Short mmCIF file of C-alpha atoms in Angstrom, two decimals:
data_model
loop_
_atom_site.label_atom_id
_atom_site.label_comp_id
_atom_site.label_asym_id
_atom_site.label_seq_id
_atom_site.Cartn_x
_atom_site.Cartn_y
_atom_site.Cartn_z
CA UNK A 289 14.51 38.77 4.59
CA UNK A 290 17.57 38.16 2.42
CA UNK A 291 18.18 41.93 2.14
CA UNK A 292 17.96 42.25 5.93
CA UNK A 293 20.49 39.43 6.41
CA UNK A 294 22.86 41.07 3.92
CA UNK A 295 22.71 44.35 5.86
CA UNK A 296 23.62 42.65 9.16
CA UNK A 297 27.16 42.90 10.47
CA UNK A 298 29.42 39.83 10.45
CA UNK A 299 29.47 39.84 14.25
CA UNK A 300 25.66 39.87 14.48
CA UNK A 301 25.38 37.01 11.97
CA UNK A 302 27.83 34.91 14.03
CA UNK A 303 25.96 35.65 17.26
CA UNK A 304 22.63 34.65 15.68
CA UNK A 305 23.97 31.40 14.18
CA UNK A 306 25.86 30.25 17.28
CA UNK A 307 23.01 31.24 19.60
CA UNK A 308 20.51 29.41 17.40
CA UNK A 309 22.56 26.21 17.51
CA UNK A 310 23.03 26.47 21.29
CA UNK A 311 19.36 27.19 21.88
CA UNK A 312 18.35 24.28 19.64
CA UNK A 313 20.62 21.86 21.52
CA UNK A 314 19.43 23.09 24.93
CA UNK A 315 15.80 22.89 23.80
CA UNK A 316 16.20 19.27 22.70
CA UNK A 317 18.00 18.34 25.93
CA UNK A 318 15.35 20.13 28.02
CA UNK A 319 12.53 18.37 26.16
CA UNK A 320 14.14 14.95 26.62
CA UNK A 321 14.73 15.73 30.30
CA UNK A 322 11.07 16.68 30.80
CA UNK A 323 9.93 13.45 29.13
CA UNK A 324 12.33 11.41 31.26
CA UNK A 325 11.17 13.17 34.43
CA UNK A 326 7.49 12.54 33.58
CA UNK A 327 8.17 8.85 32.87
CA UNK A 328 10.17 8.44 36.09
CA UNK A 329 7.37 9.98 38.19
CA UNK A 330 4.76 7.72 36.59
CA UNK A 331 6.93 4.63 37.04
CA UNK A 332 7.40 5.45 40.72
CA UNK A 333 3.67 5.94 41.18
CA UNK A 334 2.93 2.70 39.32
CA UNK A 335 5.28 0.77 41.59
CA UNK A 336 3.95 2.43 44.76
CA UNK A 337 0.29 1.77 43.92
CA UNK A 338 0.93 -1.87 43.06
CA UNK A 339 2.70 -2.36 46.38
CA UNK A 340 -0.28 -0.86 48.23
CA UNK A 341 -2.70 -3.15 46.36
CA UNK A 342 -0.49 -6.18 47.03
CA UNK A 343 -0.48 -5.39 50.74
CA UNK A 344 -4.29 -5.14 50.76
CA UNK A 345 -4.67 -8.39 48.74
CA UNK A 346 -2.32 -10.39 50.93
CA UNK A 347 -4.04 -9.17 54.06
CA UNK A 348 -7.12 -11.21 53.01
CA UNK A 349 -6.49 -14.93 52.74
CA UNK A 350 -9.86 -16.42 53.69
CA UNK A 351 -13.33 -16.25 52.12
CA UNK A 352 -14.78 -15.56 55.54
CA UNK A 353 -13.14 -12.17 55.46
CA UNK A 354 -15.03 -11.31 52.21
CA UNK A 355 -18.35 -10.98 54.00
CA UNK A 356 -20.07 -7.60 53.42
CA UNK A 357 -19.93 -6.47 57.04
CA UNK A 358 -16.22 -7.27 57.38
CA UNK A 359 -15.38 -5.77 53.96
CA UNK A 360 -17.29 -2.53 54.60
CA UNK A 361 -15.51 -1.99 57.89
CA UNK A 362 -12.20 -2.86 56.24
CA UNK A 363 -12.96 -0.54 53.28
CA UNK A 364 -13.78 2.42 55.54
CA UNK A 365 -10.46 1.90 57.30
CA UNK A 366 -8.51 1.82 54.01
CA UNK A 367 -10.32 4.76 52.39
CA UNK A 368 -9.07 7.05 55.16
CA UNK A 369 -5.67 6.94 53.49
CA UNK A 370 -5.16 10.19 51.48
CA UNK A 371 -3.51 8.35 48.62
CA UNK A 372 -6.65 6.27 47.85
CA UNK A 373 -9.69 7.69 45.99
CA UNK A 374 -11.92 4.60 46.31
CA UNK A 375 -11.74 0.81 46.86
CA UNK A 376 -14.14 -1.82 45.48
CA UNK A 377 -14.33 -5.51 46.55
CA UNK A 378 -15.67 -8.28 44.28
CA UNK A 379 -16.31 -12.00 44.84
CA UNK A 380 -14.68 -14.74 42.79
CA UNK A 381 -17.32 -14.27 40.05
CA UNK A 382 -16.53 -10.55 39.90
CA UNK A 383 -19.80 -9.53 41.54
CA UNK A 384 -19.56 -6.31 43.55
CA UNK A 385 -19.56 -6.88 47.28
CA UNK A 386 -18.80 -3.37 48.56
CA UNK A 387 -17.39 -0.04 47.39
CA UNK A 388 -16.07 2.83 49.49
CA UNK A 389 -15.16 6.30 48.29
CA UNK A 390 -16.07 8.11 45.07
CA UNK A 391 -15.42 6.04 41.97
CA UNK A 392 -16.58 8.53 39.34
CA UNK A 393 -16.64 5.82 36.65
CA UNK A 394 -19.52 3.76 35.28
CA UNK A 395 -17.59 1.08 33.42
CA UNK A 396 -15.72 -1.54 35.47
CA UNK A 397 -12.60 -3.08 33.93
CA UNK A 398 -10.95 -5.90 35.81
CA UNK A 399 -7.47 -4.92 34.68
CA UNK A 400 -4.84 -2.47 35.84
CA UNK A 401 -4.84 0.73 33.73
CA UNK A 402 -1.80 1.81 31.75
CA UNK A 403 -0.53 4.83 33.67
CA UNK A 404 1.23 6.12 30.54
CA UNK A 405 -2.02 6.23 28.52
CA UNK A 406 -4.68 7.60 30.85
CA UNK A 407 -7.68 9.78 29.96
CA UNK A 408 -8.92 10.77 33.44
CA UNK A 409 -7.57 11.74 36.86
CA UNK A 410 -8.05 8.36 38.63
CA UNK A 411 -5.61 5.51 38.16
CA UNK A 412 -7.29 2.08 38.64
CA UNK A 413 -5.16 -0.82 39.92
CA UNK A 414 -6.67 -4.34 39.83
CA UNK A 415 -5.64 -7.16 42.13
CA UNK A 416 -6.86 -10.75 42.65
CA UNK A 417 -7.35 -12.13 46.16
CA UNK A 418 -5.86 -15.64 46.37
CA UNK A 419 -6.88 -17.96 49.14
CA UNK A 420 -4.72 -20.38 51.10
CA UNK A 421 -5.26 -23.11 48.52
CA UNK A 422 -3.95 -20.81 45.77
CA UNK A 423 -7.44 -20.36 44.28
CA UNK A 424 -9.02 -16.99 43.47
CA UNK A 425 -11.57 -16.11 46.15
CA UNK A 426 -12.19 -12.48 45.03
CA UNK A 427 -10.67 -9.31 43.64
CA UNK A 428 -10.33 -5.60 44.33
CA UNK A 429 -9.98 -2.40 42.31
CA UNK A 430 -8.24 0.51 44.03
CA UNK A 431 -8.48 3.99 42.52
CA UNK A 432 -5.57 6.37 43.10
CA UNK A 433 -5.89 10.13 42.28
CA UNK A 434 -3.07 11.37 40.07
CA UNK A 435 -3.72 15.09 40.59
CA UNK A 436 -0.57 15.45 42.69
CA UNK A 437 1.37 13.61 40.02
CA UNK A 438 0.20 16.07 37.36
CA UNK A 439 1.00 18.98 39.67
CA UNK A 440 4.52 17.64 40.14
CA UNK A 441 4.90 17.20 36.36
CA UNK A 442 3.62 20.74 35.67
CA UNK A 443 5.95 22.13 38.32
CA UNK A 444 8.83 20.30 36.67
CA UNK A 445 7.82 21.73 33.26
CA UNK A 446 7.72 25.29 34.65
CA UNK A 447 11.10 24.80 36.29
CA UNK A 448 12.53 23.45 33.02
CA UNK A 449 11.17 26.45 31.07
CA UNK A 450 12.67 28.91 33.58
CA UNK A 451 16.03 27.13 33.41
CA UNK A 452 15.74 27.10 29.61
CA UNK A 453 15.17 30.88 29.52
CA UNK A 454 18.03 31.51 31.95
CA UNK A 455 20.28 29.32 29.81
CA UNK A 456 19.31 31.30 26.67
CA UNK A 457 20.12 34.63 28.36
CA UNK A 458 23.45 33.29 29.63
CA UNK A 459 24.26 31.91 26.16
CA UNK A 460 23.44 35.23 24.47
CA UNK A 461 25.59 37.18 26.94
CA UNK A 462 28.43 34.69 26.66
CA UNK A 463 28.27 34.64 22.84
CA UNK A 464 28.20 38.43 22.63
CA UNK A 465 31.12 38.85 25.08
CA UNK A 466 33.28 36.13 23.58
CA UNK A 467 32.66 37.17 19.95
CA UNK A 468 33.31 40.81 20.87
CA UNK A 469 36.67 39.76 22.28
CA UNK A 470 37.67 37.37 19.48
CA UNK A 471 36.47 39.64 16.66
CA UNK A 472 38.25 42.71 18.02
CA UNK A 473 41.32 42.22 15.76
CA UNK A 474 39.05 41.86 12.69
CA UNK A 475 37.19 45.02 13.68
CA UNK A 476 40.50 46.90 14.01
CA UNK A 477 41.57 45.52 10.63
CA UNK A 478 38.34 46.77 9.02
CA UNK A 479 38.72 50.26 10.51
CA UNK A 480 42.33 50.44 9.39
CA UNK A 481 41.30 49.44 5.86
CA UNK A 482 38.71 52.25 5.90
CA UNK A 483 41.41 54.73 6.94
CA UNK A 484 43.71 53.58 4.15
CA UNK A 485 40.86 53.94 1.62
CA UNK A 486 40.61 57.60 2.75
CA UNK A 487 44.40 58.06 2.33
CA UNK A 488 44.96 58.14 6.08
CA UNK A 489 48.06 56.07 6.82
CA UNK A 490 48.18 56.72 10.58
CA UNK A 491 45.85 53.81 11.44
CA UNK A 492 48.10 51.07 12.77
CA UNK A 493 46.52 47.84 14.06
CA UNK A 494 47.35 46.72 17.63
CA UNK A 495 48.66 43.13 17.72
CA UNK A 496 46.93 41.27 20.57
CA UNK A 497 48.12 37.68 20.04
CA UNK A 498 50.70 35.69 18.13
CA UNK A 499 48.12 33.59 16.27
CA UNK A 500 47.12 33.79 12.59
CA UNK A 501 45.12 37.01 13.10
CA UNK A 502 48.07 38.58 14.90
CA UNK A 503 50.40 37.74 11.98
CA UNK A 504 47.91 39.24 9.51
CA UNK A 505 47.84 42.42 11.64
CA UNK A 506 51.64 42.66 11.56
CA UNK A 507 51.69 42.23 7.77
CA UNK A 508 48.96 44.84 7.35
CA UNK A 509 50.95 47.36 9.42
CA UNK A 510 54.00 46.75 7.20
CA UNK A 511 51.83 47.20 4.10
CA UNK A 512 50.55 50.56 5.41
CA UNK A 513 54.11 51.83 5.89
CA UNK A 514 55.16 50.78 2.38
CA UNK A 515 51.94 52.11 0.83
CA UNK A 516 52.35 55.47 2.56
CA UNK A 517 55.90 55.81 1.27
CA UNK A 518 54.90 54.84 -2.25
CA UNK A 519 51.86 57.14 -2.31
CA UNK A 520 53.79 60.16 -0.97
CA UNK A 521 56.49 59.80 -3.60
CA UNK A 522 53.94 59.24 -6.37
CA UNK A 523 51.80 62.18 -5.27
CA UNK A 524 54.82 64.48 -5.22
CA UNK A 525 55.80 63.46 -8.74
CA UNK A 526 52.27 63.91 -10.06
CA UNK A 527 51.95 67.24 -8.31
CA UNK A 528 55.14 68.57 -9.84
CA UNK A 529 54.22 67.30 -13.31
CA UNK A 530 50.64 68.60 -13.35
CA UNK A 531 50.79 71.67 -11.13
CA UNK A 532 50.62 74.21 -13.94
CA UNK A 533 48.11 72.17 -15.95
CA UNK A 534 45.78 71.78 -12.98
CA UNK A 535 45.81 75.50 -12.23
CA UNK A 536 44.96 76.37 -15.83
CA UNK A 537 42.34 73.66 -16.01
CA UNK A 538 40.65 74.81 -12.81
CA UNK A 539 40.53 78.41 -14.02
CA UNK A 540 39.09 77.26 -17.32
CA UNK A 541 36.47 75.16 -15.55
CA UNK A 542 35.48 78.04 -13.29
CA UNK A 543 35.17 80.45 -16.21
CA UNK A 544 33.20 77.91 -18.24
CA UNK A 545 30.90 77.22 -15.32
CA UNK A 546 30.36 80.93 -14.70
CA UNK A 547 29.61 81.55 -18.38
CA UNK A 548 27.21 78.60 -18.55
CA UNK A 549 25.44 79.75 -15.41
CA UNK A 550 25.21 83.32 -16.65
CA UNK A 551 23.91 82.15 -20.02
CA UNK A 552 21.36 79.90 -18.34
CA UNK A 553 20.19 82.68 -16.04
CA UNK A 554 20.01 85.15 -18.90
CA UNK A 555 17.95 82.79 -21.06
CA UNK A 556 15.65 81.89 -18.18
CA UNK A 557 15.23 85.50 -17.10
CA UNK A 558 14.57 86.81 -20.61
CA UNK A 559 12.03 84.04 -21.26
CA UNK A 560 10.12 84.72 -18.04
CA UNK A 561 10.26 88.50 -18.46
CA UNK A 562 9.01 88.28 -22.03
CA UNK A 563 6.19 85.95 -21.06
CA UNK A 564 5.02 87.93 -18.03
CA UNK A 565 5.31 91.35 -19.66
CA UNK A 566 3.43 90.22 -22.75
CA UNK A 567 0.21 89.52 -20.83
CA UNK A 568 -0.47 93.01 -19.36
CA UNK A 569 0.84 94.74 -22.51
CA UNK A 570 -1.47 92.70 -24.73
CA UNK A 571 -4.41 93.48 -22.46
CA UNK A 572 -3.58 97.22 -22.38
CA UNK A 573 -3.15 97.40 -26.14
CA UNK A 574 -6.40 95.53 -26.77
CA UNK A 575 -8.53 97.73 -24.55
CA UNK A 576 -6.76 100.90 -25.78
CA UNK A 577 -7.58 99.94 -29.41
CA UNK A 578 -11.17 99.26 -28.36
CA UNK A 579 -11.46 102.72 -26.76
CA UNK A 580 -9.91 104.33 -29.84
CA UNK A 581 -12.35 102.66 -32.23
CA UNK A 582 -15.07 105.31 -32.91
CA UNK A 583 -17.26 102.85 -34.80
CA UNK A 584 -18.06 100.82 -31.65
CA UNK A 585 -20.14 103.57 -29.98
CA UNK A 586 -19.14 102.48 -26.47
CA UNK A 587 -21.18 103.63 -23.48
CA UNK A 588 -19.60 105.72 -20.75
CA UNK A 589 -19.89 102.75 -18.37
CA UNK A 590 -17.96 100.47 -20.78
CA UNK A 591 -15.32 103.16 -21.35
CA UNK A 592 -14.89 103.58 -17.59
CA UNK A 593 -14.62 99.80 -17.13
CA UNK A 594 -12.01 99.48 -19.90
CA UNK A 595 -10.00 102.40 -18.46
CA UNK A 596 -10.02 100.71 -15.01
CA UNK A 597 -8.76 97.50 -16.62
CA UNK A 598 -5.96 99.42 -18.36
CA UNK A 599 -5.12 101.11 -15.03
CA UNK A 600 -5.02 97.74 -13.23
CA UNK A 601 -2.80 96.21 -15.92
CA UNK A 602 -0.55 99.29 -15.75
CA UNK A 603 -0.08 98.80 -12.00
CA UNK A 604 0.58 95.12 -12.58
CA UNK A 605 3.17 95.98 -15.25
CA UNK A 606 4.79 98.50 -12.90
CA UNK A 607 4.98 95.91 -10.15
CA UNK A 608 6.55 93.36 -12.53
CA UNK A 609 9.19 95.84 -13.62
CA UNK A 610 9.85 96.80 -9.98
CA UNK A 611 10.26 93.13 -9.04
CA UNK A 612 12.66 92.53 -11.94
CA UNK A 613 14.74 95.54 -10.84
CA UNK A 614 14.78 94.25 -7.25
CA UNK A 615 15.90 90.80 -8.46
CA UNK A 616 18.72 92.42 -10.40
CA UNK A 617 19.86 94.40 -7.35
CA UNK A 618 19.65 91.34 -5.08
CA UNK A 619 21.63 89.10 -7.43
CA UNK A 620 24.31 91.78 -7.90
CA UNK A 621 24.37 92.38 -4.13
CA UNK A 622 23.68 96.09 -4.68
CA UNK A 623 20.47 96.47 -2.69
CA UNK A 624 20.89 99.01 0.16
CA UNK A 625 18.83 99.17 3.36
CA UNK A 626 17.85 102.66 4.63
CA UNK A 627 17.16 101.78 8.28
CA UNK A 628 15.43 104.02 10.79
CA UNK A 629 13.46 103.58 14.01
CA UNK A 630 9.90 102.63 13.08
CA UNK A 631 6.68 102.00 14.98
CA UNK A 632 5.61 98.52 13.83
CA UNK A 633 1.87 98.86 14.61
CA UNK A 634 1.67 102.19 12.75
CA UNK A 635 3.49 100.63 9.76
CA UNK A 636 1.07 97.66 9.58
CA UNK A 637 -1.96 99.97 9.78
CA UNK A 638 -0.53 102.09 6.94
CA UNK A 639 -0.20 98.94 4.82
CA UNK A 640 -3.82 97.93 5.48
CA UNK A 641 -5.15 101.46 4.83
CA UNK A 642 -3.28 101.66 1.53
CA UNK A 643 -4.80 98.47 0.14
CA UNK A 644 -7.75 98.71 -2.25
CA UNK A 645 -11.16 97.78 -0.89
CA UNK A 646 -11.78 95.76 -4.06
CA UNK A 647 -8.88 93.49 -3.17
CA UNK A 648 -10.07 92.71 0.37
CA UNK A 649 -13.79 92.68 -0.40
CA UNK A 650 -15.62 89.95 1.54
CA UNK A 651 -12.57 89.06 3.69
CA UNK A 652 -12.01 90.29 7.26
CA UNK A 653 -8.49 91.31 8.31
CA UNK A 654 -7.75 91.47 12.06
CA UNK A 655 -4.61 92.86 13.72
CA UNK A 656 -3.10 91.80 17.08
CA UNK A 657 -0.03 93.74 18.26
CA UNK A 658 1.65 93.13 21.61
CA UNK A 659 1.91 96.10 23.97
CA UNK A 660 5.61 95.57 24.73
CA UNK A 661 6.91 95.89 21.16
CA UNK A 662 9.51 98.69 20.91
CA UNK A 663 10.38 100.74 17.87
CA UNK A 664 12.57 98.73 15.52
CA UNK A 665 15.36 99.73 13.15
CA UNK A 666 14.21 98.80 9.64
CA UNK A 667 13.94 99.99 6.07
CA UNK A 668 10.30 101.10 6.24
CA UNK A 669 9.58 100.87 2.51
CA UNK A 670 11.14 97.42 2.18
CA UNK A 671 9.24 95.96 5.17
CA UNK A 672 6.04 97.46 3.73
CA UNK A 673 6.89 95.61 0.51
CA UNK A 674 7.25 92.33 2.49
CA UNK A 675 3.92 92.83 4.32
CA UNK A 676 2.06 93.77 1.15
CA UNK A 677 3.37 90.66 -0.57
CA UNK A 678 2.31 88.33 2.28
CA UNK A 679 -1.14 89.95 2.71
CA UNK A 680 -1.89 89.96 -1.04
CA UNK A 681 -0.87 86.29 -1.28
CA UNK A 682 -3.19 85.49 1.67
CA UNK A 683 -6.06 87.34 -0.06
CA UNK A 684 -5.47 85.42 -3.30
CA UNK A 685 -5.85 82.04 -1.65
CA UNK A 686 -8.48 82.88 1.02
CA UNK A 687 -12.13 81.91 0.47
CA UNK A 688 -14.81 84.59 0.67
CA UNK A 689 -16.14 85.55 4.14
CA UNK A 690 -12.98 84.16 5.75
CA UNK A 691 -10.53 85.92 8.09
CA UNK A 692 -6.86 86.87 7.80
CA UNK A 693 -5.02 87.43 11.07
CA UNK A 694 -1.92 89.62 11.38
CA UNK A 695 -0.15 89.03 14.69
CA UNK A 696 2.93 90.89 15.98
CA UNK A 697 4.54 89.41 19.09
CA UNK A 698 7.71 90.21 20.98
CA UNK A 699 10.37 87.65 21.90
CA UNK A 700 13.57 88.28 23.92
CA UNK A 701 15.76 89.35 20.98
CA UNK A 702 13.30 89.73 18.11
CA UNK A 703 9.78 90.58 17.00
CA UNK A 704 7.76 88.01 15.02
CA UNK A 705 5.09 89.10 12.51
CA UNK A 706 2.68 86.42 11.28
CA UNK A 707 0.10 86.53 8.47
CA UNK A 708 -2.40 83.68 8.94
CA UNK A 709 -5.05 82.81 6.34
CA UNK A 710 -7.77 80.17 6.03
CA UNK A 711 -6.93 79.08 2.49
CA UNK A 712 -6.06 75.61 1.15
CA UNK A 713 -2.60 75.64 2.76
CA UNK A 714 0.76 74.68 1.26
CA UNK A 715 1.90 71.04 0.82
CA UNK A 716 4.88 70.03 2.99
CA UNK A 717 7.00 69.24 -0.08
CA UNK A 718 6.68 72.88 -1.27
CA UNK A 719 7.23 74.71 2.05
CA UNK A 720 10.99 75.13 1.39
CA UNK A 721 10.76 75.65 -2.37
CA UNK A 722 8.06 78.35 -2.13
CA UNK A 723 10.72 80.98 -1.34
CA UNK A 724 12.79 80.11 -4.41
CA UNK A 725 12.84 82.39 -7.45
CA UNK A 726 9.96 81.81 -9.92
CA UNK A 727 8.37 79.24 -7.57
CA UNK A 728 4.58 79.40 -7.22
CA UNK A 729 1.58 77.24 -6.35
CA UNK A 730 -0.99 75.91 -8.78
CA UNK A 731 -3.21 78.67 -10.16
CA UNK A 732 -6.26 76.48 -9.51
CA UNK A 733 -5.92 77.14 -5.76
CA UNK A 734 -5.98 80.92 -6.13
CA UNK A 735 -9.14 83.02 -6.33
CA UNK A 736 -7.40 85.40 -8.72
CA UNK A 737 -4.52 85.05 -11.12
CA UNK A 738 -1.25 83.97 -9.55
CA UNK A 739 1.99 85.95 -9.78
CA UNK A 740 5.25 85.02 -11.42
CA UNK A 741 6.89 83.66 -8.29
CA UNK A 742 9.19 86.55 -7.35
CA UNK A 743 7.37 88.11 -4.38
CA UNK A 744 8.36 85.58 -1.72
CA UNK A 745 11.94 85.41 -3.04
CA UNK A 746 12.24 89.21 -2.72
CA UNK A 747 10.56 89.14 0.70
CA UNK A 748 13.03 86.51 1.95
CA UNK A 749 15.99 88.54 0.63
CA UNK A 750 14.73 91.71 2.37
CA UNK A 751 14.16 89.92 5.70
CA UNK A 752 17.60 88.27 5.50
CA UNK A 753 19.22 91.67 4.89
CA UNK A 754 17.53 92.89 8.09
CA UNK A 755 19.09 89.98 10.02
CA UNK A 756 15.79 88.10 10.38
CA UNK A 757 14.32 84.94 8.92
CA UNK A 758 11.09 84.01 7.14
CA UNK A 759 9.22 80.68 6.92
CA UNK A 760 5.79 79.12 6.40
CA UNK A 761 3.92 76.53 8.46
CA UNK A 762 0.40 75.15 8.72
CA UNK A 763 -2.15 77.25 10.60
CA UNK A 764 -3.80 75.73 13.71
CA UNK A 765 -7.17 75.05 12.07
CA UNK A 766 -6.78 75.48 8.31
CA UNK A 767 -4.64 77.51 5.93
CA UNK A 768 -1.08 78.83 6.04
CA UNK A 769 0.94 80.85 8.56
CA UNK A 770 3.68 82.98 6.96
CA UNK A 771 5.97 84.44 9.66
CA UNK A 772 9.10 86.57 9.63
CA UNK A 773 11.27 88.04 12.37
CA UNK A 774 13.08 91.33 12.83
CA UNK A 775 15.86 91.64 15.44
CA UNK A 776 15.53 94.11 18.32
CA UNK A 777 18.76 96.08 18.37
CA UNK A 778 20.06 99.61 18.90
#
């Protein structure tokens, strides 16, 4: 919470504080007004009901009028009034003579209820009937429904809440508008200070008023003029004094940086080359020594198997060397594209036919090529190199009995080729880095050994040289979708 408050603007903090104080004051006033309104309504009802009871009491001044027949007829006449729920007559010993209407209470209390502390919806008012000789001859209890009173109170509460909400909205709008107006000079002062911090001395502050803020604005404008003059003269002197030194220093820094980068690249490259060349060479030497050892009496099947291993490692070594040569040409910007019109579907089929059945064993490869794809200018051998790299990578990470889809589709200005596998996929954090030099996924995800992380870097360089782009995204169901584009042009 404290961090959030610190991040708020000064204007927002002022609006919140002032609005909070205003809302608090209005809430207290509204609450007091509602209480006062409720009390006033109850006082009015209390007075009105007592007047009605007094009228009824004074209309009976003789015990003869307290007979049951007279009282019942009188009660039925009174109960027709909408303001009265029931009326009960008692003799001077408080014995019930007659009751008209619905009382709804079992306990009889010969006392007027406190209207400010009621538990039900009927307000009982008690009155004694005094005869002509000033002696009590009976009493009555009149019940008044207070439903309408509660409805009036609830209506007043709703009205107060609506007025309270309207007042809050008006206060917020007023606070925002007024603070926006009064804080405008401070906002201009802040922006001007930002400009000065960026060595921009063209930010003068408009002076709106002649008050304290206006005087500060005038002084700030004078300070900008003096600071600009001082800085220009100082900068000129420093520039003259250090011009030659800066030029020499910059050249030295550039040379040092180039040498450090070259040394770093050389060390990194030599280390990786030595490591990756050692593996196939060691394997070839080991199996060659085994074949040359006459004391082992190897069978023809073992000899054939060892020769196939040596052949496989030889191809791997050749590919490594070819990749290193391509990297060298790419980094020195010496790689040349030999472009010619090429049928894309024929090229993809040639790539698939040239691949070893042992590599794609147990995995189905399907090809979908749009009918409207024209012949495209490309370096055939280099695009074959890109496709082989993507397909071999898909085979490495695809589970057995899965499918790899190759889709070629035309767009208005380009053709997109996609290689979609059903492997484990590539984490989002590695989708951009996967095309970097020496970048590769964990070997645990591959069915076979992983490469050295140069194939996708070379593929990206070749596609870029053709004027296209290459990227990877998640497949619809599972796996990865490597796609690259080639422009359609004459």
